[in-house]
Coordinates of C-alpha atoms in Angstrom, one line a residue:
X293 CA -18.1 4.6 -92.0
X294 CA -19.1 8.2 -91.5
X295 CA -20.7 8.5 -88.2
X296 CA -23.9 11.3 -88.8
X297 CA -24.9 11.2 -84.9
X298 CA -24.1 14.7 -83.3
X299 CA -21.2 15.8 -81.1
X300 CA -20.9 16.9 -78.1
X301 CA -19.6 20.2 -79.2
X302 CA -22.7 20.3 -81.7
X303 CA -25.2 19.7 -79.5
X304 CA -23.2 22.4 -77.1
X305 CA -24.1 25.0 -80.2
X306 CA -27.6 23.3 -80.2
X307 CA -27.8 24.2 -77.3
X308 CA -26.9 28.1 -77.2
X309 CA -28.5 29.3 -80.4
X310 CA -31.9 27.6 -79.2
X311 CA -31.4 30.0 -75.9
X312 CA -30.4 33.0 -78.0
X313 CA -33.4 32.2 -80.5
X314 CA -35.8 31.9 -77.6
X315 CA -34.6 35.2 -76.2
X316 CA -34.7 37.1 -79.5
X317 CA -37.3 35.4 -82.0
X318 CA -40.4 34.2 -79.2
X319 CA -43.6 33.3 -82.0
X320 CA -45.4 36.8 -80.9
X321 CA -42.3 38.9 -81.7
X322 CA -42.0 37.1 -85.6
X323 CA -45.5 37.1 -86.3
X324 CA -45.4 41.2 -85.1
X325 CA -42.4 41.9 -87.2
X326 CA -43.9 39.9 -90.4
X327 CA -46.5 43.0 -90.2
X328 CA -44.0 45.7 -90.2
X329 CA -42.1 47.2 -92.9
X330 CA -38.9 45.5 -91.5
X331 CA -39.6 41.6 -91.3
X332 CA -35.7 40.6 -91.0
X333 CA -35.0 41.1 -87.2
X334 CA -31.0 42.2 -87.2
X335 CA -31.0 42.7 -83.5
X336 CA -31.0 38.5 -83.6
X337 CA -28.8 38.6 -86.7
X338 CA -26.0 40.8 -84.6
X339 CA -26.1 38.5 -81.9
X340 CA -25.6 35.5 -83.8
X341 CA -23.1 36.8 -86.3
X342 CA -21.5 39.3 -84.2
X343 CA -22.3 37.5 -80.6
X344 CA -21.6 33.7 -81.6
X345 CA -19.5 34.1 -84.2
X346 CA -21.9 31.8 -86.2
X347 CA -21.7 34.3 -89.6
X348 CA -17.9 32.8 -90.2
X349 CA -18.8 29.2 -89.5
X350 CA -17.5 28.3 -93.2
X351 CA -14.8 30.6 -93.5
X352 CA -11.1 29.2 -92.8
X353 CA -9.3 31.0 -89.9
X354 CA -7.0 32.6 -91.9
X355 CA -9.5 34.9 -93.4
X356 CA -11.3 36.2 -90.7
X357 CA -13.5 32.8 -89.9
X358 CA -14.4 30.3 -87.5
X359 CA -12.8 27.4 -89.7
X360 CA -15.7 24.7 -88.9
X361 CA -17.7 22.7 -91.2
X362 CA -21.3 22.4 -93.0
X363 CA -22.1 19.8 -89.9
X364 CA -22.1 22.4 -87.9
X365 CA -23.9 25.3 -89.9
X366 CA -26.5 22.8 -90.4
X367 CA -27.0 22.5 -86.5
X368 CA -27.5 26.1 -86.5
X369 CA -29.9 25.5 -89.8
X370 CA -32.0 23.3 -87.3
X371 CA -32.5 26.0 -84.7
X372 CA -33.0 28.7 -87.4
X373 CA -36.3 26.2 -88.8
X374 CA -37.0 25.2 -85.6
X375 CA -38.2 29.2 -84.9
X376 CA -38.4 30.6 -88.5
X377 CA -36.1 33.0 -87.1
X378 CA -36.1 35.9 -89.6
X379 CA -32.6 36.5 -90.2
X380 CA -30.6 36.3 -93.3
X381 CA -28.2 33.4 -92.3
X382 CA -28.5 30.8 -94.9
X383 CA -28.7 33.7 -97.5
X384 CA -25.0 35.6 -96.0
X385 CA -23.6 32.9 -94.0
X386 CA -24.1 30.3 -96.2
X387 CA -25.0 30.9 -100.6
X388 CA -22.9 34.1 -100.7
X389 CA -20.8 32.8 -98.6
X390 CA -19.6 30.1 -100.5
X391 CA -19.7 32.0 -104.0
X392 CA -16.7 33.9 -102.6
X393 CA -15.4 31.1 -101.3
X394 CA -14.9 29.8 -105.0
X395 CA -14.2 32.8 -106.0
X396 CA -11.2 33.4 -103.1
X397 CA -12.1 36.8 -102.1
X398 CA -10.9 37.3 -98.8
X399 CA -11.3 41.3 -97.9
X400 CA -15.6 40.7 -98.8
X401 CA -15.1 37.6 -96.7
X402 CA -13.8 38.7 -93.4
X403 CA -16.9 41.5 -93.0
X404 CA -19.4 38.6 -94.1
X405 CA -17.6 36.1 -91.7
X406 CA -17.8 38.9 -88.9
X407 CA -21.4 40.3 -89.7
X408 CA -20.4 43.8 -90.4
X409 CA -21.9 42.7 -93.8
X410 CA -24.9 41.1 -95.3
X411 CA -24.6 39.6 -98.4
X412 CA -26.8 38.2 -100.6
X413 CA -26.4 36.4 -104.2
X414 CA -28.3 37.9 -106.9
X415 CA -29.9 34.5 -108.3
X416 CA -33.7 33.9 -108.0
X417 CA -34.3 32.1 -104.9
X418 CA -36.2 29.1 -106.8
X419 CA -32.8 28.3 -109.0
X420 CA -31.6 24.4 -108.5
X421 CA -27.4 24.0 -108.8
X422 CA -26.7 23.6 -112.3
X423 CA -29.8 25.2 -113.3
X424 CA -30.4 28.2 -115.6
X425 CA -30.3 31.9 -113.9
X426 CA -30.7 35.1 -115.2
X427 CA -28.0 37.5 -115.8
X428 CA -27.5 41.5 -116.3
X429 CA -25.8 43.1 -118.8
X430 CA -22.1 44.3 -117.8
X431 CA -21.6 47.5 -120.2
X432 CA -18.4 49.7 -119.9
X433 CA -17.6 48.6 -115.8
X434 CA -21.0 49.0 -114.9
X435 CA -24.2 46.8 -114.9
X436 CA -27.4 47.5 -116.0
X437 CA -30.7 45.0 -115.4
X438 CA -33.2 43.8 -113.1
X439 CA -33.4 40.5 -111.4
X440 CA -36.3 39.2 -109.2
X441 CA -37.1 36.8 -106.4
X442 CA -33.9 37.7 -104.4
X443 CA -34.1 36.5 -100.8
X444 CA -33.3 38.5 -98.4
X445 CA -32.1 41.0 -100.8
X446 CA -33.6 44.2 -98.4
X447 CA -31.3 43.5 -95.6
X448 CA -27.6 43.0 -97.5
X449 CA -25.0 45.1 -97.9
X450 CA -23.4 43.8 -100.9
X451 CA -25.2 42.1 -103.5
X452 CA -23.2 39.4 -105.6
X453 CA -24.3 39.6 -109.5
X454 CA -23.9 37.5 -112.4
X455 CA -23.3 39.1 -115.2
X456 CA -23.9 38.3 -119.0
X457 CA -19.5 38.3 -119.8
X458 CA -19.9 35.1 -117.7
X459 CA -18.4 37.2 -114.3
X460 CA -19.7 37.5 -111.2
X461 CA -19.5 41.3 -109.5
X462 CA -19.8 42.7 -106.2
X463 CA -22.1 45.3 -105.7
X464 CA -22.7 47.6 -103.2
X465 CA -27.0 47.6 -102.1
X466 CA -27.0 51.1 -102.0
X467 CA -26.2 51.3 -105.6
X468 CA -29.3 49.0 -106.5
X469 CA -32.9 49.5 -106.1
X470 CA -34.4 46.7 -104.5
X471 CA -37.7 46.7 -104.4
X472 CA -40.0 43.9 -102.3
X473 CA -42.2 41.1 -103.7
X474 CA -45.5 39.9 -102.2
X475 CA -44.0 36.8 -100.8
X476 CA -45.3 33.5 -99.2
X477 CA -42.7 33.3 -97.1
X478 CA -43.1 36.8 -94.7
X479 CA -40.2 35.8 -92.8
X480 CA -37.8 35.5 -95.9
X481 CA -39.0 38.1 -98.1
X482 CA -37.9 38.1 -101.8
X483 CA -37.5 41.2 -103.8
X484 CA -36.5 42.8 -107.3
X485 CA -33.1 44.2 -107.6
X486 CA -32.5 46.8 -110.2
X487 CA -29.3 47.5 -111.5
X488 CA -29.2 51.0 -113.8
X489 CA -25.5 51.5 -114.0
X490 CA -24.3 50.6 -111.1
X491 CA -20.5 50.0 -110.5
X492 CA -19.4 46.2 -109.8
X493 CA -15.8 44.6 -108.5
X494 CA -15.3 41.8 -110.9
X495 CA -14.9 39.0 -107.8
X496 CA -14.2 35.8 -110.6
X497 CA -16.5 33.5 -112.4
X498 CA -19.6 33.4 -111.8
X499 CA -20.3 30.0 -113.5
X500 CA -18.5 28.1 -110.7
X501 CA -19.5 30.1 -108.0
X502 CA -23.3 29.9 -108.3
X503 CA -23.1 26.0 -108.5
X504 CA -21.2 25.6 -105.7
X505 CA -23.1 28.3 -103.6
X506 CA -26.7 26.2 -105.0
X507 CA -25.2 23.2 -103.8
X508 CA -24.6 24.1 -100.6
X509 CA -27.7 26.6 -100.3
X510 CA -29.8 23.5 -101.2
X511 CA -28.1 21.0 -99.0
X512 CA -28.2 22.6 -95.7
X513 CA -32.0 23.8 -96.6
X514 CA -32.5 20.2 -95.6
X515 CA -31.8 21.0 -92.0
X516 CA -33.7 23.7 -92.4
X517 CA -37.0 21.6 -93.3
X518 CA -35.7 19.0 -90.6
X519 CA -35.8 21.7 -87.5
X520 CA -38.9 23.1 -88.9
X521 CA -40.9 19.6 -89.3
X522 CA -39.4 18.4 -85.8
X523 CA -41.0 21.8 -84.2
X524 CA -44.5 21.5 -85.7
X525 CA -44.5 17.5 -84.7
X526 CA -43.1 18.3 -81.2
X527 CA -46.0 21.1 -80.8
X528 CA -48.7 18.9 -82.0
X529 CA -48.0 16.3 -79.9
X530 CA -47.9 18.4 -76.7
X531 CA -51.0 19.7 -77.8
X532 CA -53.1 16.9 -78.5
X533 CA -51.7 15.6 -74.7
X534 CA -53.7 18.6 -73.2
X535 CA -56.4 19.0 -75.5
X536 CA -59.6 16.9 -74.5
X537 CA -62.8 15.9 -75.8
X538 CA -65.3 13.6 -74.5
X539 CA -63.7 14.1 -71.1
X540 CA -60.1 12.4 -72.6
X541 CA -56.9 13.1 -74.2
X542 CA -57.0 13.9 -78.1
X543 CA -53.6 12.3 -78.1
X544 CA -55.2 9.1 -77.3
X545 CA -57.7 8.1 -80.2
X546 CA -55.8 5.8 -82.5
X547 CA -56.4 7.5 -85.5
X548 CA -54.7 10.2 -84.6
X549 CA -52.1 8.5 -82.9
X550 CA -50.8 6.5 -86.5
X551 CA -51.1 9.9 -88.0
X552 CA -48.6 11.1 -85.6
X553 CA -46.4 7.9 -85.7
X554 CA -46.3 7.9 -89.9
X555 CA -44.9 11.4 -89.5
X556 CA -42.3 11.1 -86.9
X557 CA -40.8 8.0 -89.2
X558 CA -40.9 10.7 -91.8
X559 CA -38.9 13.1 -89.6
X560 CA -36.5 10.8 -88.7
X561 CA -35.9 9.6 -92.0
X562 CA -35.2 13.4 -93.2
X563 CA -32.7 13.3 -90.2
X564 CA -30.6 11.3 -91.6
X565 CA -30.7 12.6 -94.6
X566 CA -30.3 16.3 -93.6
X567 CA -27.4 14.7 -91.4
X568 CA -26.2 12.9 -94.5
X569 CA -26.1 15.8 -97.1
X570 CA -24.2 18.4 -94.6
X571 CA -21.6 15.3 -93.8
X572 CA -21.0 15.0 -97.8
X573 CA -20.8 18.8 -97.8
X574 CA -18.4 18.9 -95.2
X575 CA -16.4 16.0 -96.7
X576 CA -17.1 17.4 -100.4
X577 CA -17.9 13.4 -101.1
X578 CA -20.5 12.5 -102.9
X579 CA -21.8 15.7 -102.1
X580 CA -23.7 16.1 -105.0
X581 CA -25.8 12.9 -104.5
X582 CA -26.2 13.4 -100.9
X583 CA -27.6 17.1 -101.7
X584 CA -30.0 15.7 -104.1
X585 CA -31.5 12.9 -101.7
X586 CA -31.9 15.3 -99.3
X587 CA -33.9 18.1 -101.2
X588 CA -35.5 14.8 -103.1
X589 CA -37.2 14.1 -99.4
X590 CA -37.4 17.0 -97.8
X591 CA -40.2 19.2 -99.0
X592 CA -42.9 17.1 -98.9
X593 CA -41.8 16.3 -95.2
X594 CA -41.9 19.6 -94.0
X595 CA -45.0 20.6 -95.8
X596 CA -47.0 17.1 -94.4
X597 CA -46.1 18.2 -90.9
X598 CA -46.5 21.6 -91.2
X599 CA -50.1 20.8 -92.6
X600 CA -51.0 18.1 -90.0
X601 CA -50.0 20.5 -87.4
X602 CA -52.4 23.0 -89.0
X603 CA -55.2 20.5 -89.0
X604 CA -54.5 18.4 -85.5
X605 CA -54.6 22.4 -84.0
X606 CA -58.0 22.6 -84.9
X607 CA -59.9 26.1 -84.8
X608 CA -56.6 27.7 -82.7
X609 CA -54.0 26.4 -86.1
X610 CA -56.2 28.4 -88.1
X611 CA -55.9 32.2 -86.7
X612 CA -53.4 34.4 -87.2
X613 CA -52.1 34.9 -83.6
X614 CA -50.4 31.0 -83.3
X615 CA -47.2 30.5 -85.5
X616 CA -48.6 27.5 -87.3
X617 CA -48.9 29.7 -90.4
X618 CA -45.5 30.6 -90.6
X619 CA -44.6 27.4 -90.4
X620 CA -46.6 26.3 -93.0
X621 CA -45.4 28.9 -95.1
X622 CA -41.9 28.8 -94.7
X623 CA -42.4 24.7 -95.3
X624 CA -44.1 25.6 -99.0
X625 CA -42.0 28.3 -99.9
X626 CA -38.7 26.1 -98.6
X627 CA -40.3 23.6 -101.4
X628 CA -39.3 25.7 -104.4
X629 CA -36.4 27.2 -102.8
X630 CA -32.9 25.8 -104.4
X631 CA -34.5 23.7 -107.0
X632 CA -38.2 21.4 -106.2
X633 CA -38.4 18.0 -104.9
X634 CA -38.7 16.9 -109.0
X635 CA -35.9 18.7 -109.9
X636 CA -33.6 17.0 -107.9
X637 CA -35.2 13.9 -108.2
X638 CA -34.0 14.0 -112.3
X639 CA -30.6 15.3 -110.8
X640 CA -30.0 12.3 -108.9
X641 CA -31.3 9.9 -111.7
X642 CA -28.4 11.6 -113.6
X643 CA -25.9 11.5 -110.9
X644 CA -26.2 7.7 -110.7
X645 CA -27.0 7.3 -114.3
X646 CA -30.9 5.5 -114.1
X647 CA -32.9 6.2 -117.5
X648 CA -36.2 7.7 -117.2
X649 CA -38.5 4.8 -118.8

């Protein structure tokens, strides 16, 4: 039996990256930077990449990495949703991460395992593992298209590209034009990358790759959505304790007390979920199932307590200046992320072979 409580050495990195969060992403600082022309804040990214060492979590020793598990990247996962910390971490550390994992490419590996790097894969953010993603067309060594929705495309340094002779190609950022959407999300941006010619390193099949690197990105999402629904809950409680009308606690009128005790069930059932699908990823059994419970679950979870947190804040959820709103719109824009709620939901049906009636 697979035992999905934390370690001691997990709740030790619990521990330091919600310090180095609180130091570097404080609610003010986010909400400033999501105004700016430079929402990613790589001052936090150096320190946990470069700092902690967390960039390399996935990466074997042997090339340049820290050797550990998905358990543990989803701890970090937590923390990350717990501050919608704007960093590229599940976007590098994680989904391009694991496409040159499968593709074995260990030179790209050490600089993303080290931070030196950014990377980011070149597949629209909303794209479910398995699923159907665009391609550009590779033409005499070079590649010429455009692909759009690409997180955190602004701050890599290599961009990963599937190409339409089925490989998938390194290429360098500065190469591309990446140009930003409007996105829900301010503190994952998407953009459009261009490609006019540009000159890619053939890294292997992209096919394989992708899937894997989906999997993954939509697995430890979960943990993401589990951090980030355990925050606004946490908040909303300790609110409603020192809010008072009618000269008593908020906290204390019933109503509002099973609203709060239906969404901490829900929160603890996404735990072990979250907890369930990094384990599987870790232990690459059952993995895909696990994944697709998770994601099944999740969204709705994090959007429910991202919204009663919005509305149990009253007047003060509703301004610009508390970080409810990010919260809220990381939660939504997490939903589509990596494949929706639905999609996974027929994705499992397959997985354990249950007809649609």
């Amino acid at each position: 039996m697979t035992d999905l409580l934390y370690s001691e050495e997990e709740e030790a990195l619990r521990s330091a990256v919600r310090d180095l969060l609180a130091d570097h992403c404080d609610a003010p600082g986010v909400i400033a930077r999501t105004e700016s022309d430079a929402p990613h804040d790589l001052a936090a990214w150096k320190a946990l990449a470069d700092g902690m060492g967390l960039a390399g979590l996935l990466v074997p020793e042997a090339q340049g990495g820290q050797g550990a598990t998905h358990r543990e990247v989803a701890v970090v996962m937590e923390e990350l949703g717990r501050a919608v910390a704007p960093v590229p971490y599940l976007t590098s550390a994680v989904v391009a991460t694991e496409a040159l994992l499968a593709c074995g490419t260990e030179d790209l590996l050490a600089e993303l395992a080290s931070g030196r790097r950014i990377g980011a894969l070149a597949v629209s953010l909303h794209v479910a593992a398995g699923g159907a993603y665009k391609v550009v067309r590779h033409e005499g060594g070079s590649l010429h298209g455009e692909l759009t929705g690409i997180a955190d495309a602004a701050a890599a340094d290599v961009l990963l590209v599937p190409a339409d002779d089925g490989g998938l190609y390194a290429v360098d950022a500065s190469s591309a034009t990446v140009t930003p959407q409007v996105s829900l999300d301010l503190t994952r941006p998407l953009a459009t990358v261009t490609l006019d010619g540009a000159p890619g390193r053939l890294l292997g099949d992209a096919e394989p790759a992708v899937r894997r690197a989906l999997r993954s990105g939509a697995g430890l999402l979960a943990s993401e959505q589990l951090g980030l629904a355990d925050w606004t809950l946490t908040e909303t409680v300790r609110y409603l304790k020192e809010r008072k009308q009618f000269n008593r606690s908020v906290g204390g009128f019933q109503a509002l007390k099973h609203r709060l005790a239906q969404l901490w069930l829900e929160v603890v059932n996404l735990r072990a979920a979250a907890r369930n699908a990094a384990d599987a990823l870790a232990s690459d059994e059952d993995a895909d199932v696990a994944v697709a419970v998770a994601q099944a679950y999740a969204a709705s979870v994090a959007v429910h307590a991202a919204e009663e947190a919005l509305q149990l804040h009253a007047g003060i959820g509703m301004t610009w200046e508390h970080p409810i709103h990010l919260y809220l719109k990381r939660a939504k824009a997490d939903s589509l992320a990596y494949g929706t709620a639905g999609a996974h939901r027929a994705a499992l049906a397959e997985l354990v072979d249950l007809q649609a009636p």
